[in-house]
């Protein structure tokens, strides 16, 4: 059963590789008995199992195919098929175009293609893709990261959470996050690039996106190696005056729509 609340558990948020106490990007989004593993970065499968087994997942959602957001799909494949898990059916996996072939390329060790579809029922994302997972409604939008990448809005009757994935500031993210109860937004960059395409938010950008979207709460994540979480939050606060938190590994944040 679900009371309409969303629980966001941070499995990890390090970039571009894990630290000793912080895996890469991965989150568990739960509403009652419904569970979605959102991004599967390096090291996140371990802490995921503190909360759910692979066969208790209702879906997996992957923002893009950089390793710090997707690499643990490889070990999840072995866990789902060749260990102590007995899947009743493949786990629904929503990911960017080419997800199944990318997994098969890494996992194939013989002339025969690895049967990744035995572990994952893969659906390719596109701009505006929608899916229903138990009481959850997932809407994905294409964002600006230099490769196919997506943000997602997860909603129940009583709460809405938007996750930026990795992206530069872009209209599609701001539109997706309009009026959301919580925005989980990356702030990887210390400053915009001096040349070339911008592919991440700075802390100031995260604040600007949250303010423009009218997000009721901002959770800053995926802070780069040249910033501390405290520095990132302080810089965000110069642009956004709502509640701000840092996505600390192991912490669960309750997201609920507060009365106006």
Short mmCIF file of C-alpha atoms in Angstrom, two decimals:
data_model
loop_
_atom_site.label_atom_id
_atom_site.label_comp_id
_atom_site.label_asym_id
_atom_site.label_seq_id
_atom_site.Cartn_x
_atom_site.Cartn_y
_atom_site.Cartn_z
CA UNK A 1 0.00 0.00 0.00
CA UNK A 2 1.08 3.62 -0.59
CA UNK A 3 0.05 6.74 1.28
CA UNK A 4 1.13 8.92 -1.65
CA UNK A 5 4.52 9.73 -0.14
CA UNK A 6 7.75 9.19 -2.04
CA UNK A 7 10.89 8.05 -0.22
CA UNK A 8 14.21 8.88 -1.89
CA UNK A 9 17.18 6.90 -0.57
CA UNK A 10 20.63 7.98 -1.72
CA UNK A 11 22.75 4.93 -2.56
CA UNK A 12 25.60 7.11 -3.80
CA UNK A 13 26.30 10.34 -5.63
CA UNK A 14 30.06 10.46 -6.31
CA UNK A 15 31.53 11.56 -9.64
CA UNK A 16 33.23 10.40 -11.78
CA UNK A 17 34.32 7.40 -9.65
CA UNK A 18 33.39 6.16 -6.18
CA UNK A 19 35.10 7.30 -3.01
CA UNK A 20 35.79 4.95 -0.12
CA UNK A 21 32.43 5.78 1.45
CA UNK A 22 30.35 7.06 -1.46
CA UNK A 23 29.37 5.01 -4.55
CA UNK A 24 28.58 6.71 -7.82
CA UNK A 25 25.09 7.90 -8.76
CA UNK A 26 22.25 5.69 -7.65
CA UNK A 27 18.97 6.19 -5.80
CA UNK A 28 16.09 4.07 -4.60
CA UNK A 29 12.66 5.65 -5.03
CA UNK A 30 9.92 3.93 -3.05
CA UNK A 31 6.23 4.40 -2.46
CA UNK A 32 4.82 1.75 -0.19
CA UNK A 33 5.87 -1.61 -1.62
CA UNK A 34 6.84 -0.18 -5.03
CA UNK A 35 10.57 0.29 -5.63
CA UNK A 36 12.50 1.86 -8.52
CA UNK A 37 16.30 1.80 -8.76
CA UNK A 38 17.09 5.15 -10.38
CA UNK A 39 20.57 5.12 -11.95
CA UNK A 40 22.92 2.23 -11.27
CA UNK A 41 26.34 3.83 -10.97
CA UNK A 42 29.48 2.02 -9.87
CA UNK A 43 29.10 0.57 -6.38
CA UNK A 44 25.38 1.21 -5.89
CA UNK A 45 24.22 -2.41 -6.10
CA UNK A 46 25.79 -3.12 -2.71
CA UNK A 47 23.87 -0.53 -0.67
CA UNK A 48 20.71 -1.17 -2.69
CA UNK A 49 20.53 -4.57 -1.01
CA UNK A 50 20.18 -2.95 2.42
CA UNK A 51 16.67 -2.03 1.31
CA UNK A 52 15.52 -4.39 -1.45
CA UNK A 53 16.66 -7.47 -3.34
CA UNK A 54 16.89 -7.39 -7.10
CA UNK A 55 13.76 -9.52 -7.34
CA UNK A 56 11.86 -6.95 -5.27
CA UNK A 57 12.47 -4.15 -7.75
CA UNK A 58 9.50 -3.03 -9.81
CA UNK A 59 11.65 -1.16 -12.32
CA UNK A 60 15.06 0.32 -13.06
CA UNK A 61 15.41 3.75 -14.67
CA UNK A 62 18.74 4.90 -16.17
CA UNK A 63 19.42 8.53 -17.09
CA UNK A 64 22.35 7.91 -19.46
CA UNK A 65 25.03 5.35 -20.19
CA UNK A 66 28.11 6.89 -18.61
CA UNK A 67 29.60 4.32 -16.24
CA UNK A 68 29.07 6.39 -13.10
CA UNK A 69 25.33 6.09 -13.75
CA UNK A 70 24.96 2.64 -15.29
CA UNK A 71 27.95 0.32 -14.64
CA UNK A 72 26.29 -1.74 -11.90
CA UNK A 73 23.77 -3.03 -14.41
CA UNK A 74 26.55 -5.42 -15.40
CA UNK A 75 26.86 -6.99 -11.97
CA UNK A 76 23.09 -6.83 -11.49
CA UNK A 77 22.75 -9.04 -14.57
CA UNK A 78 24.87 -11.75 -12.94
CA UNK A 79 23.07 -11.29 -9.62
CA UNK A 80 19.68 -11.62 -11.24
CA UNK A 81 20.46 -14.77 -13.23
CA UNK A 82 23.31 -16.70 -11.66
CA UNK A 83 23.14 -16.33 -7.87
CA UNK A 84 20.52 -16.53 -5.13
CA UNK A 85 17.81 -14.58 -6.97
CA UNK A 86 14.88 -16.31 -8.64
CA UNK A 87 13.27 -13.80 -10.97
CA UNK A 88 9.63 -14.44 -11.78
CA UNK A 89 10.16 -12.31 -14.90
CA UNK A 90 12.82 -9.91 -16.24
CA UNK A 91 13.12 -6.60 -14.39
CA UNK A 92 11.61 -3.70 -16.38
CA UNK A 93 14.52 -1.45 -17.35
CA UNK A 94 13.92 2.01 -18.84
CA UNK A 95 17.10 3.40 -20.38
CA UNK A 96 18.51 5.47 -23.24
CA UNK A 97 18.55 4.13 -26.79
CA UNK A 98 21.11 1.35 -27.16
CA UNK A 99 20.98 0.19 -23.53
CA UNK A 100 20.41 -3.50 -24.32
CA UNK A 101 23.13 -3.64 -26.96
CA UNK A 102 25.59 -1.81 -24.71
CA UNK A 103 25.02 -4.35 -21.94
CA UNK A 104 25.28 -7.25 -24.37
CA UNK A 105 28.55 -5.90 -25.77
CA UNK A 106 30.15 -5.93 -22.32
CA UNK A 107 28.61 -9.20 -21.17
CA UNK A 108 29.10 -11.36 -24.27
CA UNK A 109 32.02 -13.78 -23.88
CA UNK A 110 31.21 -16.30 -26.64
CA UNK A 111 30.09 -16.02 -30.25
CA UNK A 112 26.49 -15.98 -28.98
CA UNK A 113 25.04 -12.66 -27.82
CA UNK A 114 24.57 -12.48 -24.06
CA UNK A 115 20.86 -12.90 -23.21
CA UNK A 116 20.49 -9.61 -21.36
CA UNK A 117 16.75 -9.73 -21.98
CA UNK A 118 16.55 -12.71 -19.62
CA UNK A 119 17.40 -10.34 -16.77
CA UNK A 120 16.01 -7.04 -18.05
CA UNK A 121 12.91 -6.13 -20.03
CA UNK A 122 14.42 -3.12 -21.77
CA UNK A 123 12.34 -0.14 -22.90
CA UNK A 124 14.18 2.68 -24.65
CA UNK A 125 13.48 6.18 -23.43
CA UNK A 126 12.58 9.10 -25.69
CA UNK A 127 11.63 12.71 -25.03
CA UNK A 128 8.21 12.61 -23.39
CA UNK A 129 8.30 8.89 -22.58
CA UNK A 130 5.77 7.90 -19.91
CA UNK A 131 5.49 4.76 -17.83
CA UNK A 132 3.40 3.54 -14.92
CA UNK A 133 5.06 1.52 -12.15
CA UNK A 134 2.55 0.58 -9.46
CA UNK A 135 1.29 3.91 -8.05
CA UNK A 136 4.16 5.81 -9.72
CA UNK A 137 3.93 7.79 -12.92
CA UNK A 138 7.27 8.35 -14.65
CA UNK A 139 7.72 11.03 -17.30
CA UNK A 140 11.13 11.36 -18.98
CA UNK A 141 12.51 14.33 -20.90
CA UNK A 142 15.65 14.56 -23.03
CA UNK A 143 18.27 16.87 -21.49
CA UNK A 144 21.63 18.38 -22.53
CA UNK A 145 24.61 16.20 -21.69
CA UNK A 146 26.39 15.71 -25.01
CA UNK A 147 25.05 12.14 -25.33
CA UNK A 148 21.49 10.78 -25.14
CA UNK A 149 20.45 11.65 -21.58
CA UNK A 150 17.20 12.06 -19.70
CA UNK A 151 15.65 13.59 -16.62
CA UNK A 152 12.59 12.06 -14.96
CA UNK A 153 9.56 13.24 -13.02
CA UNK A 154 8.14 10.61 -10.65
CA UNK A 155 4.67 11.32 -9.28
CA UNK A 156 2.12 9.78 -6.98
CA UNK A 157 -1.21 11.20 -5.91
CA UNK A 158 0.55 12.97 -3.06
CA UNK A 159 4.08 13.85 -4.18
CA UNK A 160 6.32 14.70 -7.12
CA UNK A 161 10.07 14.23 -7.42
CA UNK A 162 12.20 15.35 -10.39
CA UNK A 163 15.70 14.01 -10.99
CA UNK A 164 17.94 15.93 -13.40
CA UNK A 165 20.28 13.11 -14.31
CA UNK A 166 23.42 14.75 -15.73
CA UNK A 167 22.72 17.85 -17.77
CA UNK A 168 23.52 21.44 -18.44
CA UNK A 169 20.70 23.87 -17.64
CA UNK A 170 18.03 23.42 -20.32
CA UNK A 171 14.38 24.33 -20.88
CA UNK A 172 13.20 20.72 -20.86
CA UNK A 173 14.45 20.17 -17.29
CA UNK A 174 12.89 23.42 -16.09
CA UNK A 175 9.58 22.48 -17.72
CA UNK A 176 9.68 18.97 -16.25
CA UNK A 177 10.35 20.33 -12.76
CA UNK A 178 7.56 22.92 -12.75
CA UNK A 179 5.98 23.03 -9.29
CA UNK A 180 7.58 19.78 -8.14
CA UNK A 181 7.72 18.95 -4.44
CA UNK A 182 11.43 18.12 -4.64
CA UNK A 183 14.09 18.60 -7.31
CA UNK A 184 17.13 16.32 -7.10
CA UNK A 185 19.58 18.29 -9.21
CA UNK A 186 23.21 17.71 -10.04
CA UNK A 187 25.84 20.40 -9.37
CA UNK A 188 28.95 18.74 -10.77
CA UNK A 189 30.81 21.76 -12.10
CA UNK A 190 32.73 24.36 -10.14
CA UNK A 191 32.30 26.76 -13.07
CA UNK A 192 31.01 26.68 -16.65
CA UNK A 193 33.56 25.52 -19.24
CA UNK A 194 35.70 28.21 -20.78
CA UNK A 195 35.21 26.56 -24.17
CA UNK A 196 33.11 23.77 -25.58
CA UNK A 197 29.64 22.60 -24.70
CA UNK A 198 28.37 22.84 -21.13
CA UNK A 199 27.13 19.43 -19.95
CA UNK A 200 26.64 19.92 -16.20
CA UNK A 201 25.10 22.36 -13.72
CA UNK A 202 27.15 24.58 -11.46
CA UNK A 203 25.66 25.17 -7.99
CA UNK A 204 24.41 28.54 -9.21
CA UNK A 205 22.77 26.84 -12.19
CA UNK A 206 21.06 24.36 -9.87
CA UNK A 207 19.65 27.24 -7.85
CA UNK A 208 18.49 29.02 -10.98
CA UNK A 209 16.79 25.89 -12.32
CA UNK A 210 15.00 25.27 -9.02
CA UNK A 211 13.86 28.89 -8.80
CA UNK A 212 12.68 29.05 -12.43
CA UNK A 213 10.76 25.79 -12.00
CA UNK A 214 9.15 26.86 -8.74
CA UNK A 215 10.46 23.70 -7.06
CA UNK A 216 9.36 23.56 -3.43
CA UNK A 217 12.60 21.92 -2.28
CA UNK A 218 16.05 21.36 -3.75
CA UNK A 219 18.30 18.38 -3.02
CA UNK A 220 21.76 18.96 -4.50
CA UNK A 221 23.59 15.88 -5.75
CA UNK A 222 26.53 14.69 -7.88
CA UNK A 223 28.80 17.46 -6.58
CA UNK A 224 32.17 17.40 -8.35
CA UNK A 225 35.57 16.71 -6.81
CA UNK A 226 36.56 20.38 -6.73
CA UNK A 227 33.69 21.36 -4.42
CA UNK A 228 32.59 20.26 -0.98
CA UNK A 229 28.89 19.65 -0.40
CA UNK A 230 28.89 22.58 2.02
CA UNK A 231 30.35 24.90 -0.62
CA UNK A 232 27.83 23.71 -3.20
CA UNK A 233 24.86 24.27 -0.88
CA UNK A 234 26.11 27.75 0.07
CA UNK A 235 26.45 28.73 -3.58
CA UNK A 236 23.01 27.33 -4.42
CA UNK A 237 21.51 29.41 -1.62
CA UNK A 238 22.62 32.59 -3.37
CA UNK A 239 20.18 31.79 -6.20
CA UNK A 240 17.36 29.84 -4.54
CA UNK A 241 15.63 30.70 -1.27
CA UNK A 242 13.72 27.47 -0.68
CA UNK A 243 14.84 24.54 1.48
CA UNK A 244 18.19 23.11 0.31
CA UNK A 245 19.82 19.82 1.27
CA UNK A 246 22.75 17.77 0.03
CA UNK A 247 22.10 14.20 -1.09
CA UNK A 248 24.14 12.42 1.56
CA UNK A 249 24.80 8.70 0.93
CA UNK A 250 22.64 6.45 3.09
CA UNK A 251 20.06 9.12 3.89
CA UNK A 252 16.38 8.72 3.02
CA UNK A 253 14.41 11.85 2.19
CA UNK A 254 10.62 11.82 2.48
CA UNK A 255 8.87 13.75 -0.28
CA UNK A 256 5.27 14.75 0.30
CA UNK A 257 3.14 17.57 -1.07
CA UNK A 258 2.71 20.11 1.69
CA UNK A 259 -0.54 22.11 1.93
CA UNK A 260 -0.26 25.55 0.38
#
